[in-house]
XYZ file of C-alpha atoms in Angstrom:
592
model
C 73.357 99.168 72.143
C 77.258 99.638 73.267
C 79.777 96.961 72.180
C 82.524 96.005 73.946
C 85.753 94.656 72.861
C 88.988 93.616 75.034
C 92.242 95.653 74.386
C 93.986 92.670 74.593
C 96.979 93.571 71.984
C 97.342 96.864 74.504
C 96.917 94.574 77.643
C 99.636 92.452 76.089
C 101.845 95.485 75.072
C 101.648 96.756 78.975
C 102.786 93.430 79.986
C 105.048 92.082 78.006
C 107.247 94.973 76.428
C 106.691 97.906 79.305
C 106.556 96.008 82.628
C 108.540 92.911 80.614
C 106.721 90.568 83.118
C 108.231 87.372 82.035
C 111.762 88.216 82.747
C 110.576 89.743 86.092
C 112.367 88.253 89.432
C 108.591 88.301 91.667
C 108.026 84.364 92.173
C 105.174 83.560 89.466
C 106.294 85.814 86.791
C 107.910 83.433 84.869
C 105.065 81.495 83.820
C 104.007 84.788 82.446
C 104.834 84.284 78.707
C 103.139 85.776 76.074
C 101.515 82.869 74.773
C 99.951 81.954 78.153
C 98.876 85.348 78.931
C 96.835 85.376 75.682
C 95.144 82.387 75.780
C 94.170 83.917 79.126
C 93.210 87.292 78.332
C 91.407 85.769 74.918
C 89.237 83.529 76.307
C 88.194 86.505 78.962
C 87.538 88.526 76.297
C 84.980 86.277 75.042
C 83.151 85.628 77.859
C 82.933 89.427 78.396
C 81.938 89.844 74.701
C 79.084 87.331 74.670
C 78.156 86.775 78.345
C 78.467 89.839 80.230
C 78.656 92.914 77.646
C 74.755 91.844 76.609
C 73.563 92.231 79.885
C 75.145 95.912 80.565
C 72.377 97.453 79.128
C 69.372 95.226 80.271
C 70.872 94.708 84.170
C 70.984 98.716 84.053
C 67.303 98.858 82.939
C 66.006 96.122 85.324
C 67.776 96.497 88.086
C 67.455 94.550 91.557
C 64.183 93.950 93.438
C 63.252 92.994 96.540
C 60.724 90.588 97.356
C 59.440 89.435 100.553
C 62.947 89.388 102.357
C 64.663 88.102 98.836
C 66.804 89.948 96.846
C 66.419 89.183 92.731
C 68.817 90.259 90.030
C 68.430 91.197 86.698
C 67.608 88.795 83.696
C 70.027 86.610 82.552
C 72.551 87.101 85.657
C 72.391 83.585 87.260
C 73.679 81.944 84.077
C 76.268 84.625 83.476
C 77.083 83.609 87.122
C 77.032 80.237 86.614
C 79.786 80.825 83.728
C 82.164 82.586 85.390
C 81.644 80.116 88.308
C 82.761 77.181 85.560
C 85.245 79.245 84.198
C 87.087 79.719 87.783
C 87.685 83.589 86.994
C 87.187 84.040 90.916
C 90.057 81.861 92.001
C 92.444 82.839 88.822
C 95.180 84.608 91.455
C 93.991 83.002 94.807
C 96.002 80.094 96.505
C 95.584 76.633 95.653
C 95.036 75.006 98.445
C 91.714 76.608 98.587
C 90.526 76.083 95.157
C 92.081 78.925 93.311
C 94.773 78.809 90.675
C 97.805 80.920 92.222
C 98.338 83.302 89.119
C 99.977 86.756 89.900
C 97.099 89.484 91.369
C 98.420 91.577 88.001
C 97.638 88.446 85.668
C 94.067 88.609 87.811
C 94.064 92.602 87.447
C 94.193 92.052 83.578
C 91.639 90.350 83.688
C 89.457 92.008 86.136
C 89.921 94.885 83.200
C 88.184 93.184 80.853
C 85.236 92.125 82.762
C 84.084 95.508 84.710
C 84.573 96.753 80.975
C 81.916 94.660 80.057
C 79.866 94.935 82.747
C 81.070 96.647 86.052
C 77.302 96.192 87.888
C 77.868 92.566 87.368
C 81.351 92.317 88.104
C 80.993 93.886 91.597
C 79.465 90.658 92.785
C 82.486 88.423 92.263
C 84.895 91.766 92.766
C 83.409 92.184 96.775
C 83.857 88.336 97.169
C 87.482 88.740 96.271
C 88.010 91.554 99.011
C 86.585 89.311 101.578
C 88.389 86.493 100.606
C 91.932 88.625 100.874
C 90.817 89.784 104.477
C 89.858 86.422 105.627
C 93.533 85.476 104.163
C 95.597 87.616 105.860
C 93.826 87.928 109.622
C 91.595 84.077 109.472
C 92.193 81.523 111.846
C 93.193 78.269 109.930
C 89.698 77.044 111.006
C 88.003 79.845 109.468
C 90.187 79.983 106.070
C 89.080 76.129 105.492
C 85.188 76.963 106.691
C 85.083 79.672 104.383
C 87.236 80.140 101.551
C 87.014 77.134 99.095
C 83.578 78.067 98.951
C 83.999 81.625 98.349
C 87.063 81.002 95.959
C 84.548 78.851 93.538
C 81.866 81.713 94.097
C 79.387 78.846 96.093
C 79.573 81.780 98.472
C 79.862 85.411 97.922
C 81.553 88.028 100.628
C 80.524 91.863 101.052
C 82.369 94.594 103.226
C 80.135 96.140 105.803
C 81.874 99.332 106.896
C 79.187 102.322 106.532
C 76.105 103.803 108.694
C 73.462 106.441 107.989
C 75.539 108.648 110.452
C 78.802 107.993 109.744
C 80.700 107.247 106.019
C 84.694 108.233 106.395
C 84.486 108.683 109.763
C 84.112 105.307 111.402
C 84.808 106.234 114.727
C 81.054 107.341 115.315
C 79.809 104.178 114.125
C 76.847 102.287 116.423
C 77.243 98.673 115.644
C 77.777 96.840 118.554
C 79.278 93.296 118.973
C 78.176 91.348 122.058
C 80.287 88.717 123.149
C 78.618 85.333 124.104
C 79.300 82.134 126.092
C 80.621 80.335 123.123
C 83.051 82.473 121.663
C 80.532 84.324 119.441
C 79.527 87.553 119.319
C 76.122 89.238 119.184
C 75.895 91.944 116.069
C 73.169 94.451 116.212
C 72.882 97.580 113.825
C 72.577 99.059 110.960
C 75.297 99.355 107.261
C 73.838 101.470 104.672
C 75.312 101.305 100.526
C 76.356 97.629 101.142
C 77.142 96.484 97.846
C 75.753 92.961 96.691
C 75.006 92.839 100.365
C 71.960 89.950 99.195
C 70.863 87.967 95.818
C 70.393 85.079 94.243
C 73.029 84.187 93.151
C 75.145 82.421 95.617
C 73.804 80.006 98.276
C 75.386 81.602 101.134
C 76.712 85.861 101.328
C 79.602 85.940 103.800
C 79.571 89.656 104.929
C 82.247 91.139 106.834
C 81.176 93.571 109.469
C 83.132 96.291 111.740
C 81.203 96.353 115.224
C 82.200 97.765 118.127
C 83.004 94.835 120.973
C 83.123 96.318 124.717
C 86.396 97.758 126.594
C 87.671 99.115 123.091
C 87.579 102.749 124.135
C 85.796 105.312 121.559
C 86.681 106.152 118.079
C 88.179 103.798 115.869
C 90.398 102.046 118.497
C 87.338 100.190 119.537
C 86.363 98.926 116.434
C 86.338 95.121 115.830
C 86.374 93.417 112.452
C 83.558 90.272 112.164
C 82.303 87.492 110.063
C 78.789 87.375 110.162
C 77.366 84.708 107.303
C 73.648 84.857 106.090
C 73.510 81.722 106.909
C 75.149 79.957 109.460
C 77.716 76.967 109.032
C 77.235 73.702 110.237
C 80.608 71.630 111.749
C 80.370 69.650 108.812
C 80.537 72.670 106.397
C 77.042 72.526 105.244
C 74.190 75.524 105.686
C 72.313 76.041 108.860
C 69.774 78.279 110.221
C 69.282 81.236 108.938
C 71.529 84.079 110.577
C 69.764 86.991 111.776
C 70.218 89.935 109.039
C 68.080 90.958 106.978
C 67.757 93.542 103.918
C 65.761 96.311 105.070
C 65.862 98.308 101.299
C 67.748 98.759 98.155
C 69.266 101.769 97.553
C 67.669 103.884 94.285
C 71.345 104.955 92.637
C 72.330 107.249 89.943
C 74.101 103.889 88.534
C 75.141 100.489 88.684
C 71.316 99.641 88.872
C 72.840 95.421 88.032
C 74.538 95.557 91.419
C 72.076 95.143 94.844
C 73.229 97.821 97.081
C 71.597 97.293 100.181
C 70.575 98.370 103.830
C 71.469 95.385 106.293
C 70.239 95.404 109.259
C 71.303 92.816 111.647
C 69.517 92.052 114.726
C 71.556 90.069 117.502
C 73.413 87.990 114.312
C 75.960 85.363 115.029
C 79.110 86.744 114.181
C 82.647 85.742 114.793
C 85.897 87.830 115.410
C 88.388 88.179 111.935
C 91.369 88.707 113.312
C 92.444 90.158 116.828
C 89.969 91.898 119.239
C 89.741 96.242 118.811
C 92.126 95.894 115.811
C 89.199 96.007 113.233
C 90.227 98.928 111.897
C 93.359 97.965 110.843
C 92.983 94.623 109.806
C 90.208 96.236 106.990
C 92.862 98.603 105.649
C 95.337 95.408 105.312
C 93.472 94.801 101.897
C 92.667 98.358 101.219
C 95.480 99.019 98.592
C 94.540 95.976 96.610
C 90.823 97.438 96.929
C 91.448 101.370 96.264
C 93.718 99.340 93.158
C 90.410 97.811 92.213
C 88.539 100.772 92.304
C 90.660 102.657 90.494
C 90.566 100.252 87.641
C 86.694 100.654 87.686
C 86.759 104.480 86.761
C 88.705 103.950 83.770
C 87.861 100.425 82.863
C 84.415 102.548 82.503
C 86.373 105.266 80.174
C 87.264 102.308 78.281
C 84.509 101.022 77.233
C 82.703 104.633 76.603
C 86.127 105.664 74.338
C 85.404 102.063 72.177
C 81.989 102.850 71.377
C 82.728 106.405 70.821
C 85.625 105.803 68.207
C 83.072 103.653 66.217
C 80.394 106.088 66.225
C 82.557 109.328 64.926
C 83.420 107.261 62.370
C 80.233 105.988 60.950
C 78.219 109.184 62.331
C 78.295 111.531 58.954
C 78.105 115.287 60.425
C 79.345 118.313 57.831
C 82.506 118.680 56.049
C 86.203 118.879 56.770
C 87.398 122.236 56.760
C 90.291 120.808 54.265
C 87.644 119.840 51.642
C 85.046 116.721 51.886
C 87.043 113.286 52.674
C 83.707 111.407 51.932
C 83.016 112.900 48.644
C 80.352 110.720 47.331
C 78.137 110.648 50.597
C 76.225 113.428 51.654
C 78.532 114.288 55.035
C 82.299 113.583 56.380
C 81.868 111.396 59.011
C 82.200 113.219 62.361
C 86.072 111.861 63.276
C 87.581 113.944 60.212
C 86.766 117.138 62.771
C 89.566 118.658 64.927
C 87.366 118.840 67.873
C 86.093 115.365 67.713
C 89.853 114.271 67.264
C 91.115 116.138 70.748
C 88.607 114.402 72.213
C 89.113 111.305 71.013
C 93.138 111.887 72.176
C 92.078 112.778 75.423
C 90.273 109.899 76.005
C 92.455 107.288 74.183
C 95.752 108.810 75.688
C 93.932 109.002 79.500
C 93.226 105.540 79.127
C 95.878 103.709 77.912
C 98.526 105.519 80.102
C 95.584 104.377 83.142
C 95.967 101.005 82.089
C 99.907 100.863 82.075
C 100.199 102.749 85.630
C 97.212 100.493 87.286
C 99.169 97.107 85.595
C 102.546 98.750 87.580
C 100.811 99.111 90.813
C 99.452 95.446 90.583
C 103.508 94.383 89.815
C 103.822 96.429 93.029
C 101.601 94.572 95.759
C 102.689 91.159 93.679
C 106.255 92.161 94.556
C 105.138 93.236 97.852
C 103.363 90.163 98.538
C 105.202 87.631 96.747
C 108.627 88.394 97.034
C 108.479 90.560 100.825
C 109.745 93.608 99.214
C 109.146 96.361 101.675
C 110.004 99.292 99.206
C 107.546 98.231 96.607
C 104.975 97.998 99.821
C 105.668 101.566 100.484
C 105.532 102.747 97.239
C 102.483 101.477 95.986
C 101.106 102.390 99.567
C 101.733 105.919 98.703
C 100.582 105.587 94.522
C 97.060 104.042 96.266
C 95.841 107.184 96.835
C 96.920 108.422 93.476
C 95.432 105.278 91.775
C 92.164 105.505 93.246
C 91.434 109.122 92.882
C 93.040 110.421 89.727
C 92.247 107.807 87.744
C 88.284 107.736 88.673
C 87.889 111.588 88.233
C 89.555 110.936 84.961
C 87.748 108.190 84.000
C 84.091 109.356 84.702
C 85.302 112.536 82.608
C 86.509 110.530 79.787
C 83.260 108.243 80.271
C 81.221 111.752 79.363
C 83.750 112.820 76.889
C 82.743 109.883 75.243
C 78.945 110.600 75.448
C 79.721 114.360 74.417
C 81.075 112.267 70.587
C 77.774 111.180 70.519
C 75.940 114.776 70.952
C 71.803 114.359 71.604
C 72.032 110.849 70.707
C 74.080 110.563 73.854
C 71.527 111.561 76.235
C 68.921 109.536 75.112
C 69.218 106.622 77.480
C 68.354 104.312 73.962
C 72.264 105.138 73.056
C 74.026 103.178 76.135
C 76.477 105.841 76.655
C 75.009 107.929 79.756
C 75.414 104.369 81.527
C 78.812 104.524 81.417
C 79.218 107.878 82.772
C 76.344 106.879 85.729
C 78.573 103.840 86.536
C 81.709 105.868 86.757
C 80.412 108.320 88.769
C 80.548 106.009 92.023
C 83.609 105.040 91.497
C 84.472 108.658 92.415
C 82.938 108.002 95.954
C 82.635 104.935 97.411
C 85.967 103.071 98.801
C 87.029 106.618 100.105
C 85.595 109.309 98.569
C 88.642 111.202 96.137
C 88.717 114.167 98.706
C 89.603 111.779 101.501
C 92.022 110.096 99.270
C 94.013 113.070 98.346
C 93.870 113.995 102.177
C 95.526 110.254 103.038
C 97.750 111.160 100.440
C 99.560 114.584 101.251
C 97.847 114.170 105.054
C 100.017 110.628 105.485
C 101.554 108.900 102.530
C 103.768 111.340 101.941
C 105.639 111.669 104.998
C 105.397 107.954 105.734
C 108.053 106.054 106.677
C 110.235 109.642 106.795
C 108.840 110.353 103.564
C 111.628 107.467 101.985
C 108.364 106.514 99.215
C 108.141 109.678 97.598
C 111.873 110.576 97.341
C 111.874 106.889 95.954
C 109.598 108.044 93.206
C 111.540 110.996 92.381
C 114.874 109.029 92.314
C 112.925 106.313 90.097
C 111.893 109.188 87.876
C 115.119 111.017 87.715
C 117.025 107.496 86.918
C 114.497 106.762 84.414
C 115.165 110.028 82.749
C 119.261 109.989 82.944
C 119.066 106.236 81.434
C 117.506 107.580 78.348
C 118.573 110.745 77.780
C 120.858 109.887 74.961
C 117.818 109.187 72.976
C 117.075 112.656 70.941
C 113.400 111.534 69.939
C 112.811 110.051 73.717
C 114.408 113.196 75.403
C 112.308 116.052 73.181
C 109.302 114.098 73.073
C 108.836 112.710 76.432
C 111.615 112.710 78.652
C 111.796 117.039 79.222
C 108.332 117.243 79.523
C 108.526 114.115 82.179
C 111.272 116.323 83.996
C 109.141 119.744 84.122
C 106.355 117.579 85.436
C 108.612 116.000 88.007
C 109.839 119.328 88.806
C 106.466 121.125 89.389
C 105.495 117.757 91.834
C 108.839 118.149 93.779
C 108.156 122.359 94.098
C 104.610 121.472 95.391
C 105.929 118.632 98.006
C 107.896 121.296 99.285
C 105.501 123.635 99.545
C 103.864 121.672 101.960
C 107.123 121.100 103.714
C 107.710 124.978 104.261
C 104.066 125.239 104.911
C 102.213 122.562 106.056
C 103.700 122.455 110.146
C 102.302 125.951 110.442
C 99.547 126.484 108.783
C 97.819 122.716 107.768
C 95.429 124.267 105.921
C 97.616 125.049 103.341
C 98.352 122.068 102.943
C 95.187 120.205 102.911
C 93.958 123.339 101.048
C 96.182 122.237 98.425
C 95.726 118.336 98.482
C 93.105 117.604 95.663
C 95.521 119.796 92.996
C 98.213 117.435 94.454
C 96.797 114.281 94.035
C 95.997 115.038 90.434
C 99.905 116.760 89.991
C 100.809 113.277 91.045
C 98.386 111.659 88.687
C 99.388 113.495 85.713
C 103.695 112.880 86.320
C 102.968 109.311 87.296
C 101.232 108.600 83.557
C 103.776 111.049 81.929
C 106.442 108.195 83.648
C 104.113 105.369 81.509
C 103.984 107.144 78.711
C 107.756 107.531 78.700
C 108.642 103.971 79.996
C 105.637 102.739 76.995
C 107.414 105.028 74.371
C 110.651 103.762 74.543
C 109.252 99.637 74.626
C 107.368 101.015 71.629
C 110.661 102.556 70.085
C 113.047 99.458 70.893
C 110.287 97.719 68.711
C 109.913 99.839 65.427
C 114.404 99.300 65.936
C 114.361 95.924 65.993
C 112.009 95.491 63.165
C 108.481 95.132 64.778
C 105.747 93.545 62.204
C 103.231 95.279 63.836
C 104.494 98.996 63.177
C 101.391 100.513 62.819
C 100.839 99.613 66.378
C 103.561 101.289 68.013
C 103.966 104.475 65.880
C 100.100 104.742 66.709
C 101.433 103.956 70.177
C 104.006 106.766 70.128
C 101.650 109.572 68.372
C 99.661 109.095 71.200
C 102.513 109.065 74.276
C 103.048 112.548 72.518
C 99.977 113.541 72.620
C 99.831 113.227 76.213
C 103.031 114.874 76.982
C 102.420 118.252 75.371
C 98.782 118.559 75.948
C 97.805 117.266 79.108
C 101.280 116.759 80.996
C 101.293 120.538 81.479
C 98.395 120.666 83.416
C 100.786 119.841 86.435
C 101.978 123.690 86.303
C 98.607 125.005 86.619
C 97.909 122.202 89.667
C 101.316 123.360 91.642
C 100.138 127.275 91.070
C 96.585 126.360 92.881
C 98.875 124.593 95.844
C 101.066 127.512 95.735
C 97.987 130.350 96.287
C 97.711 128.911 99.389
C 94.930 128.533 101.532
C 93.838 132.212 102.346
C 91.836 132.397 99.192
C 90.374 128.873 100.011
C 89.099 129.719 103.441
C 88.414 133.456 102.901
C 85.042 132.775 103.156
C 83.209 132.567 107.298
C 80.844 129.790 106.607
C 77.567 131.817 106.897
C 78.483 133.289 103.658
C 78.005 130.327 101.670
């Protein structure tokens, strides 16, 4: 069975020596010393260790049932529950005043890490709960914030997002749900949401879910959608549980993965709901918490890599499979084990450099929205507006790849269910899809993000980027190693912006035809901007003396890695953009 183990000396690298948190302006910061941070991050670690790792496997096998209306979940959940209710994990970056503990959202990010390393099915419960909470914070009436949140902050109460129907997914505007109002201020909510995750279970006592309906004199399409909370059960005045609120599970969804997690069908049938925010602005009051959401998800798809790349490093070692080409390295067993080959070491490269550069850009964008947030810095808004996108769709195709790289280390043993390691690459594979499937987020990206605000964010980027590079350039090992290839890379993103610039008012599809490439050009120069920004913490540290120098010349060998042998993927991503779409759309559709 898989082991997991937190990356906590990485986690603490990321934080402390790249991003240099403690010395960081954002209100909050400063109580993030490396001592505190550790303790933190430690006792996580443990809890995901012995609590949640040892049900991965089990939760996956199990799954949810449904029962007579009631929704069970796997063996062993409720206590794990029960511990991370004790522990407060929930409330570790929400506001006091409503139980939580007011820590950064990147101390919280961290952490969040750790546990969907350990188990992302489980995790999902307490991750949708945090979602709702944020949307009830930014767009609740002080009434509703005090019915609602200290209850959902100690995980009494869990939250869902209701957004998707069998007919519709992205496009929201054809969605059915209606939202009567009635005499009392209420509203009415009849329909149907399909792939609701933790939508029902047994773990909490109450599930808050947050539904977009459609309320009358909204107009069609998504101008007419309204945003509503619509609790299983309804609330008393006194803040204590009342009837039963009319919705209902009508199945669980059969998935490829994350069997732990009850994705559901709700179907609700004239429920009491109650407006979030104002009337026929649904729409955009959900996509207030979307970046710290698409952040989330993002994390998922190579929190999942991370995990698969553990287990995989310890099998290539112990697995013994033939000889090294350069004469046996285990001469008195019977094999080399398998991590003396080449081709198991690229692969092990891949996956290590992939996921510690994903770990240093996600930590940045959670700086971002806590500068955003914390501090009312509109350019770090728009900029991690724009990386969203980026975050959310590179890194999940890159992590469900590096979550079957991984399996690929283990050969037949890692198709054989017995192994562990197919679960990982079933779990990432959703991440891929749900929260806006990676085609729609490359679309949002080129389609909007880009030219947003004038298109200020991106030539922000580039100047970030191109400052980055000028500050360091009088570093010989920094410049050969990773600052020219950072440039090139920078370069080849610029050339493809423009591309769309010359091309895109004309002809959109060439554009759009061109977005996916795009999104993962952008991927691929915004972790070649990690790996520089980690390699010279990593440098200043081996300079000054570091103890610890095995860590960052291991840290450095790897930044390199990256640079020369996946950085130049971004010249074979602008040449796609640059084809056009001709060759894209050649095809009349009966052809296919």
């Amino acid at each position: 069975m898989p082991s997991y183990t937190a990356p906590i000396r990485d986690m603490q690298f990321v934080l402390n020596e790249v991003l240099n948190v403690a010395a960081s302006d954002v209100p909050g910061y400063g109580d993030l010393e490396p001592e505190f941070t550790s303790a933190v991050l430690e006792e996580a670690g443990k809890i995901a260790r012995d609590v949640l790792a040892p049900l991965n496997a089990s939760g996956d096998a199990e799954g949810c049932r449904l029962e007579n209306g009631v929704v069970y979940t796997p063996k062993g959940y409720k206590d794990a529950f029960a511990a991370m209710k004790e522990g407060g994990w929930n409330g570790l970056d929400l506001p006091e005043e409503y139980g939580g503990q007011n820590m950064p959202y990147l101390l919280g990010t961290a952490v969040g890490e750790i546990f969907v390393s350990a188990n992302m099915a489980f995790n999902m419960y307490q991750g949708l709960t945090h979602g709702a909470i944020s949307a009830i914070l930014a767009h609740g009436t002080e009434a509703q914030k005090e019915t609602y949140l200290p209850k959902m902050v100690a995980l009494d109460w869990t939250g869902t997002m209701n957004l998707t129907e069998p007919h519709c997914g992205t496009d929201l505007g054809l969605l059915r749900t209606r939202a009567e109002p009635q005499p009392d201020g209420s509203y009415s909510i009849t329909g149907q949401k399909i792939f609701i995750s933790a939508g029902d279970h047994d773990l909490s006592e109450n599930v808050i879910h947050l539904v977009l309906a459609k309320a009358p004199g909204g107009g069609e399409g998504t101008k007419g959608i309204s945003l509503f909370i619509v609790p299983k059960f309804l609330v008393t005045e006194d803040g204590s549980l009342g009837a039963r609120n009319a919705v209902s599970v009508g199945k669980i969804e059969e998935k490829m993965g994350i069997h732990g997690n009850a994705t559901c069908v709700m179907n609700y049938d004239g429920a009491t709901g109650y407006l979030l925010g104002d009337l026929h602005k649904g729409m955009r009051n959900m996509f207030t918490m979307m970046n710290e959401a698409r952040l989330g998800v993002g994390l998922q798809g190579y929190a999942q890599g991370a995990a698969a790349y553990q287990n995989a490093v310890a099998y290539a070692k112990d697995r013994l499979q033939g000889r090294a080409v350069t004469g046996a390295e285990n001469p008195s067993g019977p094999a080399d084990p398998l991590i003396v080959h080449p081709d198991i070491r690229r692969n092990l490269m891949d996956q290590k450099s992939f996921v510690e550069g994903a770990r240093a850009f996600t930590f940045w964008g959670a700086s971002l929205i806590d500068r955003a947030h914390r501090s009312g810095d509109a350019a770090a808004e728009g900029l991690v507006s724009l990386l969203t996108p980026v975050i959310k769709g590179f890194l999940t195709d890159k992590g469900f790849e590096t979550a079957v790289n991984a399996q690929q280390v283990y050969g037949g043993h890692g198709y054989i269910e017995e192994w562990g390691m197919s679960q990982f690459a079933r779990d990432a594979r959703i991440t891929m899809i749900y929260e806006g499937a990676n085609g729609v987020q490359a679309l949002d990206l080129v389609g909007r993000k880009l030219a947003q605000d004038g298109g200020k964010h991106v030539i922000a980027f580039f100047e970030m980027v191109k400052g980055f590079i000028k500050e360091n350039e009088d570093d010989a090992a920094l410049k050969k190693g990773f600052l020219d290839p950072l440039k090139a890379a920078s370069k080849d993103l610029q050339a493809a912006g423009m591309f769309f610039m010359q091309n895109g008012m004309k002809n959109p599809n060439a554009a759009l035809a061109g977005s996916y490439d795009f999104m993962h050009l952008f991927g691929h120069v915004c972790l070649g901007l990690m790996w520089a920004r980690s390699a010279r913490a990593a440098t200043a540290a081996l300079v000054n003396g570091a103890d610890d120098r095995a860590f960052y010349e291991t840290k450095l060998a790897t930044g390199r890695y990256y640079m020369a042998r996946q950085l130049p993927m971004t010249a074979t991503h602008l040449a796609r953009i640059q084809s056009g779409a001709d060759l894209v759309m050649a095809l009349p559709a009966e052809a296919f």
